[in-house]
CSV table of C-alpha atoms and ligand atoms in Angstrom, one decimal:
chain,number,residue,atom,x,y,z
L,26,MET,CA,-1.6,8.6,-23.3
L,27,TYR,CA,-3.4,11.4,-21.4
L,28,ASN,CA,-1.9,14.6,-20.2
L,29,PHE,CA,-0.5,14.5,-16.7
L,30,ARG,CA,1.5,16.3,-14.1
L,31,PHE,CA,4.2,14.1,-12.5
L,32,SER,CA,5.7,15.5,-9.3
L,33,ILE,CA,7.3,13.5,-6.5
L,34,PRO,CA,8.8,15.9,-3.9
L,35,THR,CA,10.1,13.1,-1.7
L,36,THR,CA,13.9,12.9,-1.3
L,37,ILE,CA,14.8,9.2,-1.1
L,38,TYR,CA,17.9,8.1,0.7
L,39,PHE,CA,18.2,4.5,-0.3
L,40,GLY,CA,20.6,1.9,1.1
L,41,LYS,CA,22.6,0.8,4.1
L,42,GLY,CA,23.2,3.4,6.7
L,43,GLN,CA,21.2,6.1,5.1
L,44,ILE,CA,19.4,6.7,8.4
L,45,SER,CA,22.2,9.1,9.2
L,46,HIS,CA,20.4,11.6,7.1
L,47,LEU,CA,17.8,12.0,9.8
L,48,ASP,CA,20.0,14.9,11.0
L,49,GLU,CA,18.5,16.8,8.1
L,50,LEU,CA,15.2,17.1,10.0
L,51,LYS,CA,16.6,20.0,11.9
L,52,LYS,CA,15.9,22.2,8.9
L,53,SER,CA,12.2,21.8,9.8
L,54,GLY,CA,12.5,22.9,13.4
L,55,ASP,CA,13.4,21.6,16.9
L,56,LYS,CA,10.5,19.3,17.9
L,57,VAL,CA,9.8,16.0,16.3
L,58,LEU,CA,6.8,13.7,16.9
L,59,MET,CA,8.2,10.2,16.3
L,60,CYS,CA,5.5,7.7,15.4
L,61,TYR,CA,6.0,3.9,15.5
L,62,GLY,CA,4.1,0.7,15.9
L,63,GLY,CA,3.9,-2.1,18.3
L,64,GLY,CA,7.6,-2.4,19.1
L,65,SER,CA,9.4,-4.1,16.1
L,66,ILE,CA,11.7,-1.0,15.9
L,67,ARG,CA,12.8,-1.5,19.5
L,68,LYS,CA,13.6,-5.1,18.9
L,69,ASN,CA,15.7,-4.6,15.8
L,70,GLY,CA,17.5,-1.6,17.1
L,71,ILE,CA,16.2,1.1,14.6
L,72,TYR,CA,14.6,2.9,17.6
L,73,ASP,CA,18.0,3.4,19.4
L,74,THR,CA,19.8,4.4,16.2
L,75,ALA,CA,17.2,7.0,15.2
L,76,LEU,CA,17.0,8.5,18.7
L,77,LYS,CA,20.7,9.0,18.9
L,78,ILE,CA,20.9,10.7,15.5
L,79,LEU,CA,18.0,13.0,16.4
L,80,SER,CA,19.4,13.9,19.8
L,81,ASP,CA,22.9,14.5,18.4
L,82,ALA,CA,21.2,16.9,15.9
L,83,GLY,CA,19.7,18.8,18.9
L,84,LEU,CA,16.1,17.7,18.2
L,85,THR,CA,13.6,17.1,21.0
L,86,VAL,CA,11.6,13.9,20.5
L,87,THR,CA,8.0,13.2,21.6
L,88,GLU,CA,6.7,9.7,20.9
L,89,LEU,CA,3.5,8.4,19.5
L,90,SER,CA,3.9,4.6,20.0
L,91,GLY,CA,1.5,1.7,19.4
L,92,VAL,CA,0.3,2.7,16.0
L,93,GLU,CA,-1.7,-0.4,15.0
L,94,PRO,CA,-1.8,-2.3,11.7
L,95,ASN,CA,-4.8,-0.8,9.9
L,96,PRO,CA,-4.2,2.4,11.9
L,97,LYS,CA,-7.2,3.7,13.9
L,98,ILE,CA,-8.5,7.2,14.0
L,99,GLU,CA,-8.3,7.2,17.8
L,100,THR,CA,-4.5,6.9,17.5
L,101,VAL,CA,-4.4,9.7,15.0
L,102,ARG,CA,-6.4,11.9,17.4
L,103,ARG,CA,-3.9,11.1,20.1
L,104,GLY,CA,-1.1,12.2,17.8
L,105,VAL,CA,-2.8,15.4,16.7
L,106,GLU,CA,-3.3,16.3,20.4
L,107,LEU,CA,0.4,15.8,21.1
L,108,CYS,CA,1.3,18.1,18.1
L,109,LYS,CA,-1.1,20.8,19.2
L,110,THR,CA,-0.2,20.8,22.9
L,111,GLN,CA,3.5,20.4,22.5
L,112,GLY,CA,4.1,22.7,19.5
L,113,ILE,CA,5.5,19.9,17.4
L,114,ASP,CA,7.3,21.1,14.2
L,115,MET,CA,7.5,17.9,12.2
L,116,VAL,CA,6.4,14.3,12.2
L,117,LEU,CA,8.7,11.3,11.7
L,118,ALA,CA,7.2,7.8,11.0
L,119,ILE,CA,9.4,4.8,11.5
L,120,GLY,CA,7.6,1.6,10.4
L,121,GLY,CA,5.4,0.2,7.7
L,122,GLY,CA,2.5,1.7,5.8
L,123,SER,CA,0.3,1.8,8.9
L,124,THR,CA,2.7,4.0,10.9
L,125,ILE,CA,3.4,6.3,7.9
L,126,ASP,CA,-0.3,6.7,7.1
L,127,CYS,CA,-1.1,7.5,10.7
L,128,ALA,CA,1.8,10.1,10.8
L,129,LYS,CA,0.5,11.7,7.6
L,130,ILE,CA,-3.0,12.4,9.0
L,131,VAL,CA,-1.5,13.4,12.4
L,132,ALA,CA,0.6,16.0,10.4
L,133,ALA,CA,-2.4,17.2,8.5
L,134,GLY,CA,-4.6,17.2,11.6
L,135,ALA,CA,-2.1,19.4,13.4
L,136,LYS,CA,-2.9,22.1,10.9
L,137,TYR,CA,-6.7,21.6,11.0
L,138,ASP,CA,-9.2,22.9,13.4
L,139,GLY,CA,-11.8,20.1,13.3
L,140,ASP,CA,-11.7,16.4,13.8
L,141,PRO,CA,-9.1,14.6,11.7
L,142,TRP,CA,-11.7,12.0,10.5
L,143,ASP,CA,-13.0,14.9,8.3
L,144,LEU,CA,-9.6,14.7,6.5
L,145,VAL,CA,-9.9,11.0,6.0
L,146,LEU,CA,-13.4,11.4,4.4
L,147,ASP,CA,-12.4,14.3,2.2
L,148,GLY,CA,-8.7,14.9,1.2
L,149,SER,CA,-9.6,18.3,-0.3
L,150,ARG,CA,-10.0,19.5,3.3
L,151,ILE,CA,-6.2,19.0,3.8
L,152,LYS,CA,-4.9,22.5,3.1
L,153,ALA,CA,-1.6,22.1,5.0
L,154,ALA,CA,0.4,19.6,7.1
L,155,LEU,CA,3.5,19.6,9.2
L,156,PRO,CA,6.6,18.3,7.3
L,157,ILE,CA,6.5,14.5,7.1
L,158,TYR,CA,9.5,12.2,7.2
L,159,SER,CA,9.7,8.4,7.2
L,160,VAL,CA,12.0,5.5,7.8
L,161,LEU,CA,10.5,2.6,6.0
L,162,THR,CA,10.7,-0.8,7.7
L,163,LEU,CA,8.3,-2.9,5.5
L,164,SER,CA,8.1,-3.0,1.7
L,165,ALA,CA,4.5,-2.9,0.7
L,166,THR,CA,2.3,0.2,0.6
L,167,GLY,CA,4.4,2.8,-1.1
L,168,SER,CA,3.2,5.3,1.5
L,169,GLU,CA,6.8,6.5,1.9
L,170,MET,CA,6.6,8.2,-1.5
L,171,ASP,CA,2.9,8.8,-2.2
L,172,GLU,CA,0.0,11.1,-1.4
L,173,PHE,CA,-2.3,8.5,0.2
L,174,ALA,CA,-3.2,7.5,3.8
L,175,VAL,CA,-5.7,4.9,4.9
L,176,ILE,CA,-7.3,5.2,8.3
L,177,SER,CA,-10.0,3.1,10.0
L,178,ASP,CA,-12.8,3.8,12.4
L,179,MET,CA,-13.7,0.4,13.6
L,180,SER,CA,-16.7,1.7,15.6
L,181,LYS,CA,-18.3,2.4,12.3
L,182,ASN,CA,-16.7,-0.4,10.3
L,183,GLU,CA,-15.1,2.2,8.0
L,184,LYS,CA,-11.7,2.2,6.4
L,185,TRP,CA,-11.1,5.0,3.9
L,186,GLY,CA,-8.1,6.2,1.8
L,187,THR,CA,-7.6,9.9,1.5
L,188,ALA,CA,-5.2,11.8,-0.7
L,189,SER,CA,-3.5,15.1,-0.8
L,190,GLU,CA,-0.2,16.5,-2.1
L,191,HIS,CA,0.3,18.0,1.4
L,192,ILE,CA,0.9,14.6,2.9
L,193,ILE,CA,3.6,13.4,0.6
L,194,PRO,CA,6.7,12.8,2.7
L,195,ALA,CA,9.5,15.3,2.3
L,196,MET,CA,12.1,12.7,2.8
L,197,SER,CA,12.1,8.9,3.3
L,198,VAL,CA,14.9,6.6,4.3
L,199,LEU,CA,14.8,3.3,2.5
L,200,ASP,CA,17.3,0.9,4.0
L,201,PRO,CA,16.6,-2.6,2.8
L,202,THR,CA,18.5,-4.1,5.8
L,203,TYR,CA,15.7,-2.8,8.0
L,204,THR,CA,13.3,-5.2,6.4
L,205,PHE,CA,15.4,-8.3,7.2
L,206,THR,CA,13.3,-8.9,10.3
L,207,VAL,CA,9.9,-8.7,8.6
L,208,SER,CA,8.0,-12.0,9.1
L,209,LYS,CA,7.2,-14.4,6.3
L,210,LYS,CA,3.6,-13.5,6.6
L,211,GLN,CA,4.2,-9.8,6.2
L,212,THR,CA,6.8,-10.3,3.5
L,213,ALA,CA,4.2,-12.2,1.5
L,214,ALA,CA,1.5,-9.7,2.3
L,215,GLY,CA,3.7,-6.8,1.3
L,216,THR,CA,4.6,-8.4,-2.0
L,217,ALA,CA,1.0,-9.1,-2.8
L,218,ASP,CA,0.1,-5.5,-1.9
L,219,MET,CA,2.7,-4.0,-4.2
L,220,MET,CA,1.7,-6.4,-7.0
L,221,SER,CA,-1.9,-5.3,-6.5
L,222,HIS,CA,-1.0,-1.6,-6.8
L,223,THR,CA,0.7,-2.5,-10.1
L,224,PHE,CA,-2.3,-4.4,-11.3
L,225,GLU,CA,-4.7,-1.7,-10.3
L,226,ASN,CA,-2.7,0.8,-12.4
L,227,TYR,CA,-1.8,-1.6,-15.3
L,228,PHE,CA,-5.3,-3.0,-16.1
L,229,ASN,CA,-6.8,-0.2,-18.1
L,230,PHE,CA,-7.8,0.4,-21.7
L,231,THR,CA,-5.6,3.5,-22.2
L,232,GLU,CA,-4.1,3.3,-25.7
L,233,GLY,CA,-0.5,4.3,-26.4
L,234,ALA,CA,0.8,4.4,-22.8
L,235,ASP,CA,3.6,2.0,-23.5
L,236,VAL,CA,6.1,3.5,-21.1
L,237,GLN,CA,3.7,3.0,-18.1
L,238,ALA,CA,2.7,-0.5,-19.2
L,239,ASN,CA,6.3,-1.6,-19.7
L,240,PHE,CA,7.4,-0.1,-16.4
L,241,ALA,CA,4.5,-2.0,-14.7
L,242,GLU,CA,5.4,-5.3,-16.3
L,243,GLY,CA,9.0,-4.8,-15.3
L,244,LEU,CA,8.0,-4.1,-11.7
L,245,LEU,CA,5.8,-7.2,-11.6
L,246,ARG,CA,8.7,-9.3,-13.0
L,247,VAL,CA,10.9,-8.0,-10.2
L,248,MET,CA,8.3,-8.7,-7.5
L,249,ILE,CA,7.7,-12.2,-8.8
L,250,LYS,CA,11.5,-12.9,-8.9
L,251,TYR,CA,12.4,-11.5,-5.5
L,252,GLY,CA,9.3,-12.2,-3.4
L,253,PRO,CA,10.0,-16.0,-3.0
L,254,ILE,CA,13.7,-15.2,-2.4
L,255,ALA,CA,12.9,-12.8,0.4
L,256,LEU,CA,10.7,-15.5,2.0
L,257,GLU,CA,13.4,-18.1,1.9
L,258,GLN,CA,16.3,-15.8,2.7
L,259,PRO,CA,15.1,-12.9,4.8
L,260,ASP,CA,18.5,-11.3,4.9
L,261,ASN,CA,19.1,-11.4,1.1
L,262,TYR,CA,20.0,-7.8,0.5
L,263,ASP,CA,19.2,-7.7,-3.3
L,264,ALA,CA,15.9,-9.3,-2.8
L,265,ARG,CA,14.9,-6.9,0.0
L,266,ALA,CA,16.3,-3.9,-2.0
L,267,ASN,CA,14.5,-4.7,-5.2
L,268,LEU,CA,11.2,-5.3,-3.4
L,269,MET,CA,11.6,-2.1,-1.5
L,270,TRP,CA,12.2,0.1,-4.6
L,271,ALA,CA,9.6,-1.8,-6.7
L,272,GLY,CA,7.0,-1.1,-3.9
L,273,SER,CA,7.7,2.6,-3.9
L,274,ASN,CA,7.5,2.9,-7.7
L,275,ALA,CA,4.3,0.9,-8.0
L,276,ILE,CA,2.2,3.7,-6.5
L,277,ASN,CA,4.1,7.0,-6.8
L,278,GLY,CA,2.5,7.9,-10.1
L,279,LEU,CA,5.2,6.5,-12.4
L,280,ILE,CA,2.9,3.8,-13.9
L,281,ALA,CA,-0.4,5.5,-13.3
L,282,ASP,CA,0.0,9.1,-14.6
L,283,GLY,CA,-1.1,9.3,-18.2
L,284,CYS,CA,-3.4,6.3,-17.9
L,285,GLN,CA,-6.1,7.4,-15.5
L,286,PRO,CA,-6.7,4.0,-13.9
L,287,ALA,CA,-9.5,3.6,-11.3
L,288,TRP,CA,-8.8,1.0,-8.6
L,289,CYS,CA,-11.4,-1.7,-7.7
L,290,VAL,CA,-9.7,-4.6,-5.8
L,291,HIS,CA,-8.5,-2.1,-3.1
L,292,PRO,CA,-11.9,-0.8,-2.4
L,293,MET,CA,-13.1,-4.4,-2.0
L,294,GLU,CA,-10.3,-5.2,0.3
L,295,HIS,CA,-10.7,-2.1,2.4
L,296,GLU,CA,-14.2,-3.3,3.3
L,297,LEU,CA,-12.8,-6.7,4.4
L,298,SER,CA,-10.3,-4.8,6.7
L,299,ALA,CA,-13.0,-2.4,7.9
L,300,PHE,CA,-15.3,-5.3,9.0
L,301,TYR,CA,-12.8,-8.0,10.0
L,302,ASP,CA,-9.4,-6.1,10.6
L,303,ILE,CA,-7.5,-8.5,8.4
L,304,THR,CA,-4.0,-8.0,6.9
L,305,HIS,CA,-4.4,-5.8,3.8
L,306,GLY,CA,-2.0,-7.8,1.6
L,307,GLN,CA,-3.7,-11.1,2.5
L,308,GLY,CA,-7.1,-9.7,1.6
L,309,LEU,CA,-5.8,-8.5,-1.7
L,310,ALA,CA,-4.1,-11.9,-2.5
L,311,ILE,CA,-7.4,-13.7,-1.9
L,312,LEU,CA,-9.5,-11.3,-4.0
L,313,THR,CA,-7.1,-10.7,-6.9
L,314,PRO,CA,-7.5,-14.0,-8.8
L,315,ALA,CA,-11.2,-14.1,-8.0
L,316,TRP,CA,-11.5,-10.6,-9.5
L,317,MET,CA,-9.4,-11.5,-12.6
L,318,GLU,CA,-11.6,-14.5,-13.3
L,319,TYR,CA,-14.7,-12.5,-12.9
L,320,VAL,CA,-13.7,-9.7,-15.3
L,321,LEU,CA,-12.1,-11.9,-17.9
L,322,SER,CA,-14.1,-11.6,-21.2
L,323,ASP,CA,-13.5,-11.2,-24.9
L,324,LYS,CA,-13.0,-7.5,-24.2
L,325,THR,CA,-10.4,-7.9,-21.5
L,326,ALA,CA,-8.6,-11.0,-22.7
L,327,ARG,CA,-6.1,-9.0,-24.7
L,328,LYS,CA,-4.8,-7.1,-21.7
L,329,PHE,CA,-4.6,-10.3,-19.6
L,330,ALA,CA,-2.8,-12.0,-22.4
L,331,ASP,CA,-0.3,-9.1,-22.6
L,332,TYR,CA,0.2,-9.6,-18.8
L,333,GLY,CA,0.8,-13.3,-19.3
L,334,ARG,CA,3.2,-12.9,-22.2
L,335,HIS,CA,5.2,-10.0,-20.8
L,336,VAL,CA,5.3,-11.0,-17.1
L,337,TRP,CA,5.0,-14.8,-17.1
L,338,GLY,CA,6.7,-15.4,-20.5
L,339,LEU,CA,3.7,-17.3,-21.9
L,340,THR,CA,3.9,-18.0,-25.6
L,341,ASP,CA,0.3,-18.8,-26.4
L,342,THR,CA,-0.9,-16.9,-29.5
L,343,ASP,CA,-4.6,-17.1,-28.6
L,344,ASP,CA,-5.5,-14.3,-26.3
L,345,MET,CA,-8.1,-16.1,-24.2
L,346,THR,CA,-5.7,-19.1,-23.7
L,347,ALA,CA,-2.9,-16.8,-22.6
L,348,ALA,CA,-5.2,-14.8,-20.4
L,349,ARG,CA,-6.5,-17.9,-18.6
L,350,LYS,CA,-3.0,-19.2,-18.1
L,351,ALA,CA,-1.8,-15.8,-16.8
L,352,ILE,CA,-4.5,-15.9,-14.1
L,353,GLU,CA,-3.5,-19.4,-13.2
L,354,CYS,CA,0.1,-18.3,-12.9
L,355,THR,CA,-1.0,-15.5,-10.6
L,356,ARG,CA,-3.0,-17.9,-8.4
L,357,ASP,CA,-0.1,-20.4,-8.2
L,358,PHE,CA,2.4,-17.6,-7.3
L,359,LEU,CA,0.4,-16.1,-4.5
L,360,PHE,CA,-1.0,-19.2,-3.0
L,361,ASN,CA,1.7,-21.8,-3.6
L,362,LYS,CA,5.0,-19.9,-4.1
L,363,MET,CA,4.2,-17.2,-1.5
L,364,GLY,CA,2.2,-19.4,0.7
L,365,MET,CA,-0.7,-16.9,1.1
L,366,PRO,CA,-4.1,-17.8,2.3
L,367,SER,CA,-6.3,-18.5,-0.7
L,368,THR,CA,-9.8,-18.1,0.8
L,369,LEU,CA,-11.6,-15.6,3.1
L,370,LYS,CA,-12.4,-18.5,5.4
L,371,GLU,CA,-8.7,-19.0,6.1
L,372,VAL,CA,-8.5,-15.4,7.4
L,373,GLY,CA,-11.5,-15.9,9.7
L,374,ILE,CA,-14.3,-14.6,7.4
L,375,THR,CA,-16.6,-17.6,7.6
L,376,ASP,CA,-20.0,-16.4,6.3
L,377,LYS,CA,-21.6,-13.9,3.9
L,378,THR,CA,-23.4,-11.8,6.6
L,379,ASN,CA,-21.8,-8.5,5.7
L,380,PHE,CA,-21.1,-9.0,2.0
L,381,LYS,CA,-24.1,-7.0,0.8
L,382,VAL,CA,-23.3,-3.8,2.7
L,383,MET,CA,-19.6,-4.2,2.1
L,384,ALA,CA,-20.2,-4.6,-1.7
L,385,GLU,CA,-22.4,-1.5,-1.8
L,386,LYS,CA,-19.6,0.6,-0.2
L,387,ALA,CA,-16.9,-1.0,-2.4
L,388,ALA,CA,-18.9,-0.3,-5.5
L,389,LYS,CA,-19.0,3.4,-4.7
L,390,GLY,CA,-15.2,3.4,-4.3
L,391,SER,CA,-14.5,1.7,-7.6
L,392,VAL,CA,-16.4,3.8,-10.2
L,393,GLY,CA,-14.7,3.9,-13.6
L,394,SER,CA,-12.5,0.8,-13.0
L,395,PHE,CA,-11.2,-1.5,-15.8
L,396,VAL,CA,-14.4,-3.4,-15.8
L,397,PRO,CA,-17.2,-1.4,-14.1
L,398,LEU,CA,-18.5,-3.4,-11.2
L,399,THR,CA,-22.0,-3.2,-9.5
L,400,ALA,CA,-22.6,-4.1,-5.9
L,401,GLU,CA,-24.0,-7.3,-7.1
L,402,ASP,CA,-20.8,-8.1,-9.1
L,403,ILE,CA,-18.7,-7.4,-6.0
L,404,GLU,CA,-20.9,-9.6,-3.8
L,405,LYS,CA,-20.3,-12.4,-6.3
L,406,ILE,CA,-16.5,-11.9,-6.1
L,407,TYR,CA,-16.6,-12.0,-2.3
L,408,GLU,CA,-18.6,-15.2,-2.6
L,409,ALA,CA,-16.2,-16.8,-5.0
L,410,ALA,CA,-13.3,-15.8,-2.6
L,411,LEU,CA,-15.1,-17.2,0.5
L,412,GLY,CA,-14.0,-20.8,-0.1
C,529,LIG,O1,3.9,-2.4,14.7
C,529,LIG,P1,5.2,-3.0,14.6
C,529,LIG,O2,5.7,-3.6,15.8
C,529,LIG,O3,6.2,-2.1,13.9
C,529,LIG,O4,5.0,-4.4,13.6
C,529,LIG,C1,4.6,-4.3,12.3
C,529,LIG,C2,3.2,-4.7,12.1
C,529,LIG,O5,2.8,-5.7,13.1
C,529,LIG,C3,5.4,-5.3,11.5
C,529,LIG,N1,6.6,-4.7,11.0
C,529,LIG,C4,6.9,-3.6,10.3
C,529,LIG,N2,8.2,-3.5,10.0
C,529,LIG,C5,8.8,-4.6,10.6
C,529,LIG,C6,7.8,-5.3,11.2
C,529,LIG,N3,8.1,-6.5,11.9
C,529,LIG,C7,9.4,-6.8,11.9
C,529,LIG,N4,10.4,-6.1,11.3
C,529,LIG,C8,10.1,-5.0,10.6
C,529,LIG,N5,11.1,-4.3,10.0
C,529,LIG,O6,4.5,-5.6,10.4
C,529,LIG,C9,3.2,-5.5,10.8
C,529,LIG,C10,2.4,-4.8,9.7
C,529,LIG,O7,2.8,-3.5,9.6
C,529,LIG,P2,1.9,-2.4,8.7
C,529,LIG,O8,2.5,-1.1,8.8
C,529,LIG,O9,0.5,-2.6,9.1
C,529,LIG,O10,2.0,-3.1,7.2
C,529,LIG,P3,1.9,-2.4,5.8
C,529,LIG,O11,3.1,-1.7,5.5
C,529,LIG,O12,1.5,-3.5,4.9
C,529,LIG,O13,0.7,-1.3,6.0
C,529,LIG,C11,-0.6,-1.7,5.8
C,529,LIG,C12,-1.5,-0.5,5.9
C,529,LIG,O14,-1.3,0.4,4.8
C,529,LIG,C13,-2.5,0.7,4.1
C,529,LIG,C14,-3.3,-0.6,4.4
C,529,LIG,O15,-4.6,-0.5,4.1
C,529,LIG,C15,-3.0,-0.9,5.8
C,529,LIG,O16,-3.8,-0.1,6.6
C,529,LIG,N6,-2.2,1.1,2.8
C,529,LIG,C16,-1.7,2.3,2.5
C,529,LIG,C17,-1.5,2.8,1.3
C,529,LIG,C18,-0.8,4.1,1.0
C,529,LIG,N7,-0.6,4.9,2.0
C,529,LIG,O17,-0.6,4.4,-0.1
C,529,LIG,C19,-1.9,2.0,0.1
C,529,LIG,C20,-2.1,0.6,0.4
C,529,LIG,O18,-2.9,0.1,-0.7
C,529,LIG,C21,-2.8,0.3,1.7
C,529,LIG,O19,-4.2,0.4,1.6
C,530,LIG,ZN1,-2.5,-1.8,-1.1
């Protein structure tokens, strides 16, 4: 296990009715920029509840609405402008990862003199941010408790993740009942996303990091248990609660610190979203088994076998046999039990036109991963996933 610093400054209020704690925002000032997406929070009533709590607490609310899935830099710029012209004191995101990510870069952009795209390209330029709060409505990204934000500039086919300790939320409300209205498609995509975060952290060769590995395997077992239940029973509280808390812990450092993993499936997926604007979790689901099969070798079989035995309960003693079965279990879970698309063609990517340029960019973003991948390797993985 390597040395590490573990620090999560986010206060989590977890459970039914915890949105009442939004009155605590008043400690950050008077003026809130409330960011939200395309309207789900208006339909399910969270919008009205939040506004009432904020206004009862004497806070003035300015709205940044219409944050799109795979949030765009133009929306971030709109938010930064509002912050600067209206003297906003803090940013509150109510939504999924897209809304929270957008709010994070708005908060950082409000404290930055240049264009916020600079902060997306280089997180070290983020030297300060307005306080960030969130009410999570979709279990997936872990943005509610992490230092990352992912923003797109579709005019350049670019989607990049940035990171800074300044954009970790100060407080996040996690009320599982708020995810009852999440569609089957997004529930499945969210589950695939949090599984992928766990895989990205878990598949490494670090010796002696048993705590992290066991936490990761436990999180995966929880996701595999509750994902299908949430699909079938959208208002099953325990299913939604376990997915929500598992999603946060998959990416907040708990299973990564001390292991130094380098992600590779995410950089590959971000190129799919950058060129085709697809749903992040669907892209990951399609790529994950293709990646697993591509990197399976005598060197990696032991780790895949560990995964198979500890997550899927396989009893095969031969590592390669267990590894192959584990990949098959993953495929069956994502595509059959969770009903996710299994090929790129199913999400509208019908030919190889952009694969070369996408693979070159993804290769730069995945240096040091479990199995080092060249642009040519990544192109082959895209081709295997095309269908
Ligand atoms: O926009 P609204 O109307 O709110 O609808 C959203 C959106 O259409 C809907 N939704 C959210 N909560 C709902 C709901 N519908 C009904 N009931 C609710 N309670 O779901 C749709 C998708 O929302 P979105 O926020 O885009 O999903 P997700 O949370 O999966 O976020 C995806 C974004 O996060 C980035 C992805 O790349 C993508 O841009 N990621 C962020 C990470 C991070 N900050 O750490 C890491 C991830 O790996 C990921 O890259
Ligand atoms: Zn992700």
